[in-house]
Short mmCIF file of C-alpha atoms in Angstrom, two decimals:
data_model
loop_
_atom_site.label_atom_id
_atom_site.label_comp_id
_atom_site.label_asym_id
_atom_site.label_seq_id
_atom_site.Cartn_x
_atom_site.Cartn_y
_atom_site.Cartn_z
CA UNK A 1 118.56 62.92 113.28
CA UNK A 2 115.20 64.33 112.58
CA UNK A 3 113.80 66.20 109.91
CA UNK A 4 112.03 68.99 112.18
CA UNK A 5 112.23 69.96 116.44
CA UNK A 6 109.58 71.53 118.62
CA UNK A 7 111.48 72.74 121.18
CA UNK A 8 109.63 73.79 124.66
CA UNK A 9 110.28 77.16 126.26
CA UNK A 10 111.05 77.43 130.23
CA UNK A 11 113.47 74.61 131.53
CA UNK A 12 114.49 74.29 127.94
CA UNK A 13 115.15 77.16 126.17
CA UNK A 14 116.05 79.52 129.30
CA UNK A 15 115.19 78.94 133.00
CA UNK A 16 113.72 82.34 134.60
CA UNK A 17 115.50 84.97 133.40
CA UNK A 18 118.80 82.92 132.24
CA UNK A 19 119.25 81.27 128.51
CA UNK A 20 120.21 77.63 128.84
CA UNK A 21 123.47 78.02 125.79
CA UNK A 22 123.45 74.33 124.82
CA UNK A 23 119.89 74.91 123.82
CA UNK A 24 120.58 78.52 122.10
CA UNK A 25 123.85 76.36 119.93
CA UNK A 26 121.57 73.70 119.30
CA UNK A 27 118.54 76.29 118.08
CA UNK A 28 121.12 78.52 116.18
CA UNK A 29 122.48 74.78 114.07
CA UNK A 30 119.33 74.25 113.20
CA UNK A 31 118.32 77.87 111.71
CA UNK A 32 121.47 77.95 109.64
CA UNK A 33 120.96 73.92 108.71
CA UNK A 34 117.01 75.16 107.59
CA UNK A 35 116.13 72.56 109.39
CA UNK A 36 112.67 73.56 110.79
CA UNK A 37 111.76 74.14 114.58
CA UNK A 38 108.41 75.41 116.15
CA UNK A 39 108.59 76.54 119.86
CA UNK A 40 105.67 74.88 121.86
CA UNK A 41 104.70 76.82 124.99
CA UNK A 42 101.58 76.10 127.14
CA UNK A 43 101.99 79.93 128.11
CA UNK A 44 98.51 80.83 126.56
CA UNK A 45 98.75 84.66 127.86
CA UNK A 46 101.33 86.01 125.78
CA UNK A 47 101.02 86.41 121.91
CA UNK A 48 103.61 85.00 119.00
CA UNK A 49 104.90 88.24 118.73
CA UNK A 50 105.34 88.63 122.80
CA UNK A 51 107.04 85.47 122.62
CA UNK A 52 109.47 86.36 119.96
CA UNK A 53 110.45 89.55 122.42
CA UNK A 54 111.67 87.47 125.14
CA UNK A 55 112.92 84.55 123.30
CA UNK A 56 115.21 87.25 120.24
CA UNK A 57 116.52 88.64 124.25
CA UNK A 58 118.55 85.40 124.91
CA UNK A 59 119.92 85.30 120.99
CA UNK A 60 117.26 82.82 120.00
CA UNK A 61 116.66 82.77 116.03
CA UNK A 62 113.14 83.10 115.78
CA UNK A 63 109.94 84.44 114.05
CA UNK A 64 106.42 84.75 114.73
CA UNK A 65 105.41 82.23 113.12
CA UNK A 66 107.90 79.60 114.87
CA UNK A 67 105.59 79.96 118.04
CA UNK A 68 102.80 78.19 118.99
CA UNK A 69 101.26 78.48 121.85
CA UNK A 70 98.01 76.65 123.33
CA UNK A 71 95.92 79.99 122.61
CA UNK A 72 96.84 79.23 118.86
CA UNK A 73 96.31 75.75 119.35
CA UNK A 74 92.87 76.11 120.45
CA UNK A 75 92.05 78.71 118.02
CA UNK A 76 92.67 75.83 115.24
CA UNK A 77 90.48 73.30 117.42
CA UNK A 78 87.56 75.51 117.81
CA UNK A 79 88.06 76.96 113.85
CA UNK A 80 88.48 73.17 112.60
CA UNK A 81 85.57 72.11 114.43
CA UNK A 82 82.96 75.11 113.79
CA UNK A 83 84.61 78.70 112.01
CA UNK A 84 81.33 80.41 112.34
CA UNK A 85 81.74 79.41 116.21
CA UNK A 86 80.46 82.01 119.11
CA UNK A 87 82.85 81.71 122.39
CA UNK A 88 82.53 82.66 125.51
CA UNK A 89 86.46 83.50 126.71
CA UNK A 90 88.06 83.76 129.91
CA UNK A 91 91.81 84.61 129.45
CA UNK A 92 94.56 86.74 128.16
CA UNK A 93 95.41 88.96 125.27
CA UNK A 94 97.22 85.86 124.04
CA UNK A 95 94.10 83.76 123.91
CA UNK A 96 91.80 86.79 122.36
CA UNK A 97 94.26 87.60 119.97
CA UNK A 98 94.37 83.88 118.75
CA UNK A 99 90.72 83.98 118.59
CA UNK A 100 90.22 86.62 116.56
CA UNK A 101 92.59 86.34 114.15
CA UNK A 102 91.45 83.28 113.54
CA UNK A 103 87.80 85.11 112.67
CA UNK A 104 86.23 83.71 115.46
CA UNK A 105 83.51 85.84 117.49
CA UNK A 106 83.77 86.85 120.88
CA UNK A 107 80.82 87.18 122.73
CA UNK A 108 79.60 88.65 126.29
CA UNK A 109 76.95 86.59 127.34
CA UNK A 110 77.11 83.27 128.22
CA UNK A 111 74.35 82.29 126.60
CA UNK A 112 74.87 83.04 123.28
CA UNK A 113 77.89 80.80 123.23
CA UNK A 114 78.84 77.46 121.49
CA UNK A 115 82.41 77.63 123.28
CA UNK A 116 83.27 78.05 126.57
CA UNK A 117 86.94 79.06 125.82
CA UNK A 118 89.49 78.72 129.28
CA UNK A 119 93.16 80.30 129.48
CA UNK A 120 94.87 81.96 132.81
CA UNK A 121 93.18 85.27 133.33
CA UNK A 122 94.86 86.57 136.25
CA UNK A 123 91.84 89.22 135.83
CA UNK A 124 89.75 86.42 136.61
CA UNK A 125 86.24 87.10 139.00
CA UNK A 126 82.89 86.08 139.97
CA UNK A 127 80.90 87.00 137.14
CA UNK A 128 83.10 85.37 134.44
CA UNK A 129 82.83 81.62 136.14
CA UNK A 130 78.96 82.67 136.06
CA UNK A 131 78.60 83.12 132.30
CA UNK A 132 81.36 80.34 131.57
CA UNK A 133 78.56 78.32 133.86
CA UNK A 134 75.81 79.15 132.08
CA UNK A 135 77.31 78.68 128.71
CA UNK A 136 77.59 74.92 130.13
CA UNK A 137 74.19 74.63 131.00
CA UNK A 138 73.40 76.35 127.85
CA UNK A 139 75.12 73.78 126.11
CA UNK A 140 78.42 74.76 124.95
CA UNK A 141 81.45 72.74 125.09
CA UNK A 142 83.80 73.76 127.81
CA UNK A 143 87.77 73.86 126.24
CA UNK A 144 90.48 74.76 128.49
CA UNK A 145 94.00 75.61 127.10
CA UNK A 146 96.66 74.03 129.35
CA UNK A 147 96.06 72.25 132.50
CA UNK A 148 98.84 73.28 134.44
CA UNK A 149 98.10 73.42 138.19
CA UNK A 150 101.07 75.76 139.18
CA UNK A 151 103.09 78.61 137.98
CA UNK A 152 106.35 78.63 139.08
CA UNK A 153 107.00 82.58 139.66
CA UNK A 154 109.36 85.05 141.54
CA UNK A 155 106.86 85.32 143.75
CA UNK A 156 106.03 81.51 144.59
CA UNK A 157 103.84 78.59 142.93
CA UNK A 158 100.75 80.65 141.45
CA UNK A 159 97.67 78.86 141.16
CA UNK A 160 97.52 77.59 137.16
CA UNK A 161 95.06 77.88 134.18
CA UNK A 162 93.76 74.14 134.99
CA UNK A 163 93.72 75.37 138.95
CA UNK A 164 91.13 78.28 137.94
CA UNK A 165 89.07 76.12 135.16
CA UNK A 166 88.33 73.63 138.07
CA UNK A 167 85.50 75.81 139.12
CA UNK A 168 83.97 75.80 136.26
CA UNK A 169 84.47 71.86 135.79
CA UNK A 170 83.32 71.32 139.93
CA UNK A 171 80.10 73.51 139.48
CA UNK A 172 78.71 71.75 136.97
CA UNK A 173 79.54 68.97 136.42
CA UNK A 174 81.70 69.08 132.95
CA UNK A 175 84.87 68.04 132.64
CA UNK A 176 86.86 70.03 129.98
CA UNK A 177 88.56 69.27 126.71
CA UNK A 178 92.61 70.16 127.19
CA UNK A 179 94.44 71.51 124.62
CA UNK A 180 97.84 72.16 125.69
CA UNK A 181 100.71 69.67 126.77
CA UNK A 182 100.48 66.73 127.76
CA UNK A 183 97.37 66.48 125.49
CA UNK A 184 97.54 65.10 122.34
CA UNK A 185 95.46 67.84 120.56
CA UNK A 186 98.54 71.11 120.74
CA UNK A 187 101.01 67.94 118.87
CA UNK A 188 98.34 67.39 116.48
CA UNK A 189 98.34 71.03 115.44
CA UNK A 190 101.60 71.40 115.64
CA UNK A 191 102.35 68.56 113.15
CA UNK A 192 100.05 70.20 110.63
CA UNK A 193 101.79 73.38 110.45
CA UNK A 194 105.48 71.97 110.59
CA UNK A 195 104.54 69.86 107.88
CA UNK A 196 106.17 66.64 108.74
CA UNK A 197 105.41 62.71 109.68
CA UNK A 198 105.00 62.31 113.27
CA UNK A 199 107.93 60.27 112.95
CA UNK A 200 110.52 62.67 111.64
CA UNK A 201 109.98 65.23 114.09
CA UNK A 202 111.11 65.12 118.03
CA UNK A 203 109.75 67.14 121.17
CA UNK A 204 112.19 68.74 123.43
CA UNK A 205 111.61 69.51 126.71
CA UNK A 206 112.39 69.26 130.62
CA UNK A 207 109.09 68.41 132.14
CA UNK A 208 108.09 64.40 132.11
CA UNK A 209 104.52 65.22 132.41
CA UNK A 210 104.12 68.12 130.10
CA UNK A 211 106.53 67.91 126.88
CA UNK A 212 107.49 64.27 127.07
CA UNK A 213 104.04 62.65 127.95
CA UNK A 214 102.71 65.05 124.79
CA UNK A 215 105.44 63.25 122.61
CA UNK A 216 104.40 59.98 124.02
CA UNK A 217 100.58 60.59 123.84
CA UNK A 218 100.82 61.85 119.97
CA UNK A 219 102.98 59.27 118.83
CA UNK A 220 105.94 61.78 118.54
CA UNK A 221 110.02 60.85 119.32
CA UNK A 222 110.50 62.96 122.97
CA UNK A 223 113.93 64.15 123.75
CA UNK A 224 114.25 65.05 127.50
CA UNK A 225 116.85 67.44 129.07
CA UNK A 226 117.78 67.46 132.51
CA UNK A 227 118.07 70.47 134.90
CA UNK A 228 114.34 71.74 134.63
CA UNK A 229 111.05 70.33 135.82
CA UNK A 230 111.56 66.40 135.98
CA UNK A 231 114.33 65.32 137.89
CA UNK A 232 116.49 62.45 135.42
CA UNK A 233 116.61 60.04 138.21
CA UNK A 234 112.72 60.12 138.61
CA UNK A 235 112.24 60.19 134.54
CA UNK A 236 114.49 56.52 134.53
CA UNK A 237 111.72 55.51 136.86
CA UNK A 238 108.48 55.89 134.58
CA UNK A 239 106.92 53.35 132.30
CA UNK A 240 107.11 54.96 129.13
CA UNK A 241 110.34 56.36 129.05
CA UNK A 242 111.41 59.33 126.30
CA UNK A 243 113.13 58.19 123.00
CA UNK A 244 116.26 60.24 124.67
CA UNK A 245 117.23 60.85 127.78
CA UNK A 246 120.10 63.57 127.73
CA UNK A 247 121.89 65.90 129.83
CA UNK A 248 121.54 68.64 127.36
CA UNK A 249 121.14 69.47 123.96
CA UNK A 250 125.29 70.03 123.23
CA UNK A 251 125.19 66.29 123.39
CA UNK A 252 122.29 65.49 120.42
CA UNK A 253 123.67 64.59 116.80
CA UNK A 254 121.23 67.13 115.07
CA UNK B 1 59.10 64.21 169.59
CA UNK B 2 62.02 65.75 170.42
CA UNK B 3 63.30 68.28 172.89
CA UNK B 4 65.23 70.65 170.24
CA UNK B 5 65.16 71.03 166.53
CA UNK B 6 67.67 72.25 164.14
CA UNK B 7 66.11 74.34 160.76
CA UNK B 8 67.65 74.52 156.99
CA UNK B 9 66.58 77.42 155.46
CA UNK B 10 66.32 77.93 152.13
CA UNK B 11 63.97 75.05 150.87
CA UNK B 12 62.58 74.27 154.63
CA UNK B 13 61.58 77.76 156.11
CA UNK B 14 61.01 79.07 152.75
CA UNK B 15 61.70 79.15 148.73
CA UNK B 16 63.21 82.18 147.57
CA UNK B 17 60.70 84.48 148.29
CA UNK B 18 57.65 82.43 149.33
CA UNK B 19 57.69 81.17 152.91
CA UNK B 20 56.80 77.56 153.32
CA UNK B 21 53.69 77.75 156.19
CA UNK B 22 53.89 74.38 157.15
CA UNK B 23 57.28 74.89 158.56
CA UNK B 24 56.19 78.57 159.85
CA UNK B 25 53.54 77.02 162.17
CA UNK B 26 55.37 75.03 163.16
CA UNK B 27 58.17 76.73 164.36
CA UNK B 28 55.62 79.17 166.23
CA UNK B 29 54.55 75.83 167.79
CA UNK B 30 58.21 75.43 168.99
CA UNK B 31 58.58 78.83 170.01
CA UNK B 32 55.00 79.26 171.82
CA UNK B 33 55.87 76.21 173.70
CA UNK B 34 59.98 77.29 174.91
CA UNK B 35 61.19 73.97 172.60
CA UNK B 36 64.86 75.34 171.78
CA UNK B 37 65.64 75.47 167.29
CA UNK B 38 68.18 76.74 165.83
CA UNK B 39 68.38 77.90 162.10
CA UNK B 40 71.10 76.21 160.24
CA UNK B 41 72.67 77.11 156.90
CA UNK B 42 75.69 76.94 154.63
CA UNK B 43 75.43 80.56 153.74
CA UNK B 44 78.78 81.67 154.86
CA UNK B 45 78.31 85.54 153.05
CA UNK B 46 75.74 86.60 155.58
CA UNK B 47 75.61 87.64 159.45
CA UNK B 48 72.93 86.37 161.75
CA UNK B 49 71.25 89.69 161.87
CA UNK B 50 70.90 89.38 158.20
CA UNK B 51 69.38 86.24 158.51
CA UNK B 52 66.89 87.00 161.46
CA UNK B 53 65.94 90.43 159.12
CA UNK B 54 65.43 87.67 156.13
CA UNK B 55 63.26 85.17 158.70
CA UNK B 56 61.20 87.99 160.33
CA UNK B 57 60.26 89.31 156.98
CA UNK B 58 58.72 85.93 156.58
CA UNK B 59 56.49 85.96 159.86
CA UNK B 60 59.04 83.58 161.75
CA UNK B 61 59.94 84.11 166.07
CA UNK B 62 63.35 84.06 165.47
CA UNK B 63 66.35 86.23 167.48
CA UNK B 64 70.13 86.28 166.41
CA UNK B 65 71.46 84.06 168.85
CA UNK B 66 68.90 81.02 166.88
CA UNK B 67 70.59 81.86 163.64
CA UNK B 68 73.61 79.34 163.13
CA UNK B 69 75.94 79.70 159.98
CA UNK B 70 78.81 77.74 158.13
CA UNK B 71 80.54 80.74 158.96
CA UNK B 72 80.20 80.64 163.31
CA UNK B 73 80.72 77.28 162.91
CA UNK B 74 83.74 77.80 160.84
CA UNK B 75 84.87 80.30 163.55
CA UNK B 76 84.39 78.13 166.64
CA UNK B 77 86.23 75.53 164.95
CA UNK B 78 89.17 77.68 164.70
CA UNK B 79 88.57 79.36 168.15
CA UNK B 80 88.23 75.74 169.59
CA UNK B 81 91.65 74.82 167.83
CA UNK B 82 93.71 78.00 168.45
CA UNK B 83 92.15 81.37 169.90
CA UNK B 84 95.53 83.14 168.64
CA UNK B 85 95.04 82.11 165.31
CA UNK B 86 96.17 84.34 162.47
CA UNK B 87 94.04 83.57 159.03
CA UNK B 88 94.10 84.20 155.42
CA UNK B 89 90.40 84.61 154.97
CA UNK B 90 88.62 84.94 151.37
CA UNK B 91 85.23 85.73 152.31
CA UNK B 92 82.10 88.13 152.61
CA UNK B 93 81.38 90.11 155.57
CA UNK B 94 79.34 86.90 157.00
CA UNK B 95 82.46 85.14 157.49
CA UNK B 96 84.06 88.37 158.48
CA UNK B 97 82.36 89.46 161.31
CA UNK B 98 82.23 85.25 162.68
CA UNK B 99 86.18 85.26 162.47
CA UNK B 100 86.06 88.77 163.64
CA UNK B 101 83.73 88.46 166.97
CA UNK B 102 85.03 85.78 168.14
CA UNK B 103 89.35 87.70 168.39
CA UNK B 104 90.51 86.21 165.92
CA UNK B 105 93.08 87.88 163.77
CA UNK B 106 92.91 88.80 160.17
CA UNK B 107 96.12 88.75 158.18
CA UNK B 108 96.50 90.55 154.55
CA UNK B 109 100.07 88.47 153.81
CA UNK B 110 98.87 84.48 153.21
CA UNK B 111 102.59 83.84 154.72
CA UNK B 112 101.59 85.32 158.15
CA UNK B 113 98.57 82.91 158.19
CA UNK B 114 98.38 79.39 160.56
CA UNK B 115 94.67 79.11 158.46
CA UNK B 116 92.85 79.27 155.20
CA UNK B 117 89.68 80.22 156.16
CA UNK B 118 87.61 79.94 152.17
CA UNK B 119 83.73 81.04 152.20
CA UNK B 120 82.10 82.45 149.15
CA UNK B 121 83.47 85.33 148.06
CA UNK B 122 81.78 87.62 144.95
CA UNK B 123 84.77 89.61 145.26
CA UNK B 124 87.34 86.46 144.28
CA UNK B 125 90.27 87.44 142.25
CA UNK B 126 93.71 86.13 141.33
CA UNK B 127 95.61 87.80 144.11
CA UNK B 128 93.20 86.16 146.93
CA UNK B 129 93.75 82.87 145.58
CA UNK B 130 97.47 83.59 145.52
CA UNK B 131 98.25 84.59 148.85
CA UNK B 132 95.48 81.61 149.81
CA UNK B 133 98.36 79.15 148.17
CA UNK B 134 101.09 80.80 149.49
CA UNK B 135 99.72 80.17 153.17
CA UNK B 136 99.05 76.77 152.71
CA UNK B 137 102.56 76.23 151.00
CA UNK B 138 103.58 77.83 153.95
CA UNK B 139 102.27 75.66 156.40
CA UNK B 140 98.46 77.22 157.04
CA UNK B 141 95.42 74.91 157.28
CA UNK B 142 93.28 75.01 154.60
CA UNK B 143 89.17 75.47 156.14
CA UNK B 144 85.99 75.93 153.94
CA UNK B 145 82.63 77.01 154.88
CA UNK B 146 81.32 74.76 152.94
CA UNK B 147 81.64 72.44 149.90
CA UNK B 148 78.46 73.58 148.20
CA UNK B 149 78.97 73.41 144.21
CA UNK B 150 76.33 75.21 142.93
CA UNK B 151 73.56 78.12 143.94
CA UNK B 152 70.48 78.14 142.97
CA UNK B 153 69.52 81.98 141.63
CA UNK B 154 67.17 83.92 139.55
CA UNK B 155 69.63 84.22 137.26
CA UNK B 156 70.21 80.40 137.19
CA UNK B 157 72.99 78.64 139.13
CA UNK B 158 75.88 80.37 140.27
CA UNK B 159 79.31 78.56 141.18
CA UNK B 160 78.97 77.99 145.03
CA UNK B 161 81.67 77.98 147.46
CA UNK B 162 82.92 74.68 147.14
CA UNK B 163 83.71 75.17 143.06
CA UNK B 164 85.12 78.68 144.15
CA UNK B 165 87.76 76.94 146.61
CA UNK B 166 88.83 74.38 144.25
CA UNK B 167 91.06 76.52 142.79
CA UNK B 168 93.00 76.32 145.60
CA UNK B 169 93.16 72.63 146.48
CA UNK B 170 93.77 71.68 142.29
CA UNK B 171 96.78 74.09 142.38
CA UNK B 172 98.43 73.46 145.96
CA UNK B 173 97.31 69.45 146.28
CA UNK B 174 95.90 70.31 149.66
CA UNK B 175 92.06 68.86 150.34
CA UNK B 176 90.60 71.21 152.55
CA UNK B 177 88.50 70.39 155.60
CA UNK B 178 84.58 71.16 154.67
CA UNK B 179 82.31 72.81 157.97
CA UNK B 180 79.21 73.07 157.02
CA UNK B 181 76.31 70.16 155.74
CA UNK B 182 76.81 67.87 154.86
CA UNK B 183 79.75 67.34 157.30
CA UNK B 184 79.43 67.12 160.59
CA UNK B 185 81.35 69.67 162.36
CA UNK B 186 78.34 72.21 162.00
CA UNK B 187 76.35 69.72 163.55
CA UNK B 188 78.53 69.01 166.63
CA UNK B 189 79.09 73.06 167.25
CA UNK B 190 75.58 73.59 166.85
CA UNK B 191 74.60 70.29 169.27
CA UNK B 192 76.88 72.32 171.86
CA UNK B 193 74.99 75.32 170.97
CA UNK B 194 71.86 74.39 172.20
CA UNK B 195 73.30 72.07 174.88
CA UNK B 196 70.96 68.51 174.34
CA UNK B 197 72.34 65.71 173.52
CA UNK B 198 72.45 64.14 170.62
CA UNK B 199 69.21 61.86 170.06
CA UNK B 200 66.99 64.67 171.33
CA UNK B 201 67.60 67.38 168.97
CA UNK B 202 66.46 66.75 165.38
CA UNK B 203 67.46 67.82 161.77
CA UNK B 204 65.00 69.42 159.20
CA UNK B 205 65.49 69.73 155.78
CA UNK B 206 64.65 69.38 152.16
CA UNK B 207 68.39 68.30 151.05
CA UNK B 208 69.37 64.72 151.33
CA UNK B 209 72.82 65.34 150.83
CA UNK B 210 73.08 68.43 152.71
CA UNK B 211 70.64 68.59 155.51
CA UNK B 212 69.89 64.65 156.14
CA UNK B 213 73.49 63.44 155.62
CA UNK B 214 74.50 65.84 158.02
CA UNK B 215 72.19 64.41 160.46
CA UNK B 216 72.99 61.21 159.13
CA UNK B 217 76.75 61.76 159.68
CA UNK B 218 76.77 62.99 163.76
CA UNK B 219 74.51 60.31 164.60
CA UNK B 220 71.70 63.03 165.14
CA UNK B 221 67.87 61.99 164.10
CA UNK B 222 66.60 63.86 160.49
CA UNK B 223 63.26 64.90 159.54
CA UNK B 224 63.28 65.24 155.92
CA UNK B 225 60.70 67.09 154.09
CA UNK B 226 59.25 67.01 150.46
CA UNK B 227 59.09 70.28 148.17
CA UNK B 228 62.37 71.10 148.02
CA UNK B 229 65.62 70.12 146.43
CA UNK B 230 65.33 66.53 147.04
CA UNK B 231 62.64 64.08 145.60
CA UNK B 232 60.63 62.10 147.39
CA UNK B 233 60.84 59.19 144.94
CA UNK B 234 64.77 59.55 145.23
CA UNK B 235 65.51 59.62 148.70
CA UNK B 236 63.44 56.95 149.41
CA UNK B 237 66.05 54.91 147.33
CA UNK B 238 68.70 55.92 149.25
CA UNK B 239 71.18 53.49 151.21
CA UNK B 240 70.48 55.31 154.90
CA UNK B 241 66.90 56.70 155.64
CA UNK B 242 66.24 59.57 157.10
CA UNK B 243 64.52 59.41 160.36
CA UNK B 244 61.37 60.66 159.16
CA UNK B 245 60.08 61.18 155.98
CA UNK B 246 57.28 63.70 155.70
CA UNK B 247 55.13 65.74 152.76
CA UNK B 248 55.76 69.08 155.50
CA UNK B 249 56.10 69.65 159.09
CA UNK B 250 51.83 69.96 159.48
CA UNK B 251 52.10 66.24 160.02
CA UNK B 252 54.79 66.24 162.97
CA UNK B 253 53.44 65.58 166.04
CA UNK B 254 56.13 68.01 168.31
#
């Protein structure tokens, strides 16, 4: 039905630790169709090839470069907007990888930053928020990854990437750019490197407020899929609603 | 003027390191004559023998029991609420030694917790934040010190407590309840403190929207000075007046 599928990752393509099949049949149609797919995570800790790991474990066909992640994502903002840019990072090996493949420099002080660069960092402390601060007073622009609040875990809801950029944003004053889902920005990227007309390509995903409200905000068909995030009886409910509302995937005319 | 008189610190009794000697007459004024103060501040990270070493230093009559902190009110709150009260705290040994002295009970687990107690911490990390949303999840009431945003320091301004405990409300949706200025809980534990009642005891300080709308908000008479964080020019725009609006404390008639 379309000519290309980014397909999101937990409540989609697995839940936890379990692979959701209808997905994994509808994924494995579409690698032997060549019809192309990109998996669109928010996840901006892990790298493409960490991704690949976990998602080649449930049977998924998949290479490196069918990931993208919001590390990657931003990497291409910050690249498109300034290559030569200087960032001040707070995250992951995901995020730093992404960053300097793309040639970017990493730097220690916050002062000699343009870019204040945000993803979780679950090594996060005290003198990091001070340098992202003063790279905001300094000037620099203040980018976040993803937004998300709350990490659903074994453990219980851990606070999110947007959760621990709030500090940043409440001390001085600067409210960040998002890059990840439901922001526009991770589509646009997206879009470029599939190669396709917004039109012609579809988001799949579980969560209402992440994957479908990206689809809706970048002008991109949205196919949700109950059993994850967003309850089906709650998605009927909103104003915008997705271009298809389904069950699961075992029901979608590729 | 009035029969008590309750001090900010850091912009009032002195900045940084220079002592403001308006303010130090005239608190030797108070103290020659047996007119009760009390020091107030927001600092939760420090105990009140820290802060008499601090005010001595300076030239100032001051003993421990005239030293009152975001962190004893923070702990009389609690005490005044539930004396068996198990907390979560994320803190500095300020805060510490308040919850400590007064029996209450320190819990590692954020699940054993009926509290939150959040003052600024240099020590923050993921874990602490964590087990902070796992308490409230669980039921725990969510307390800060106090909502300040940023610190001034001579390395430039540092994320203050408030920005620190955002974290916490952005990721769990809970709003905490703020202790110190500019709400007034400080204000009412410190009124009981020094045992006048409320018209006789006056506020002094050089923030509008710390020290004065403290005042301002338990119905309690403010002396606001000039010099410090607030401008003249500004506060004099301001919707509610401060009691008294002076260039320093050499022109206050006790």
């Amino acid at each position: 039905m379309y000519k290309g599928y980014f397909i999101d990752l937990d409540g989609t393509a697995y839940r936890g630790k379990e692979v959701i099949l209808e997905t994994l049949e509808f994924v494995k149609k579409l690698h032997d169709r060549e019809i192309p797919y990109l998996f669109l995570t928010n996840n901006s800790t892990k790298t493409p090839q960490m991704v690949v790991e976990a998602l080649k474990s449930f049977g998924y066909p998949v290479t490196e470069e069918q990931i993208y992640t919001s590390s990657l994502a931003t990497a291409q903002y910050v690249y498109d907007q300034n290559p030569n840019a200087r960032i001040y990072m707070i995250g992951e090996i995901g995020l730093q990888s992404a960053l300097t493949e793309k040639g970017l420099t990493l730097v220690e002080q916050g002062e000699e930053a343009d870019y204040v660069v945000f993803g979780l960092d679950r090594e996060i402390n005290y003198e990091k928020y001070f340098q992202a601060c003063l790279a905001i007073y300094n000037g620099a622009t203040f980018i976040v990854t993803n937004g998300d609040l709350a990490l659903p875990t074994e453990r219980g809801l851990m606070p999110g990437n947007g959760a621990l950029a709030s500090v940043i944003s409440a001390s001085t004053g600067m409210e960040p750019i998002f890059i990840g889902k439901p922001n526009s920005t991770i589509m646009e990227k997206a879009v470029d490197l599939i190669g396709l007309s917004r039109k012609d390509v579809a988001m799949i995903g579980d969560n209402y407020f992440t994957d479908i409200l990206a689809g809706i905000h970048a002008g991109i068909p949205t196919i949700y899929i109950e059993g994850g995030f967003s309850k089906r009886e709650d998605v009927l409910t909103y104003d915008v609603q997705p271009t298809h509302v389904l069950k699961d995937l075992s029901q979608f005319e590729i």
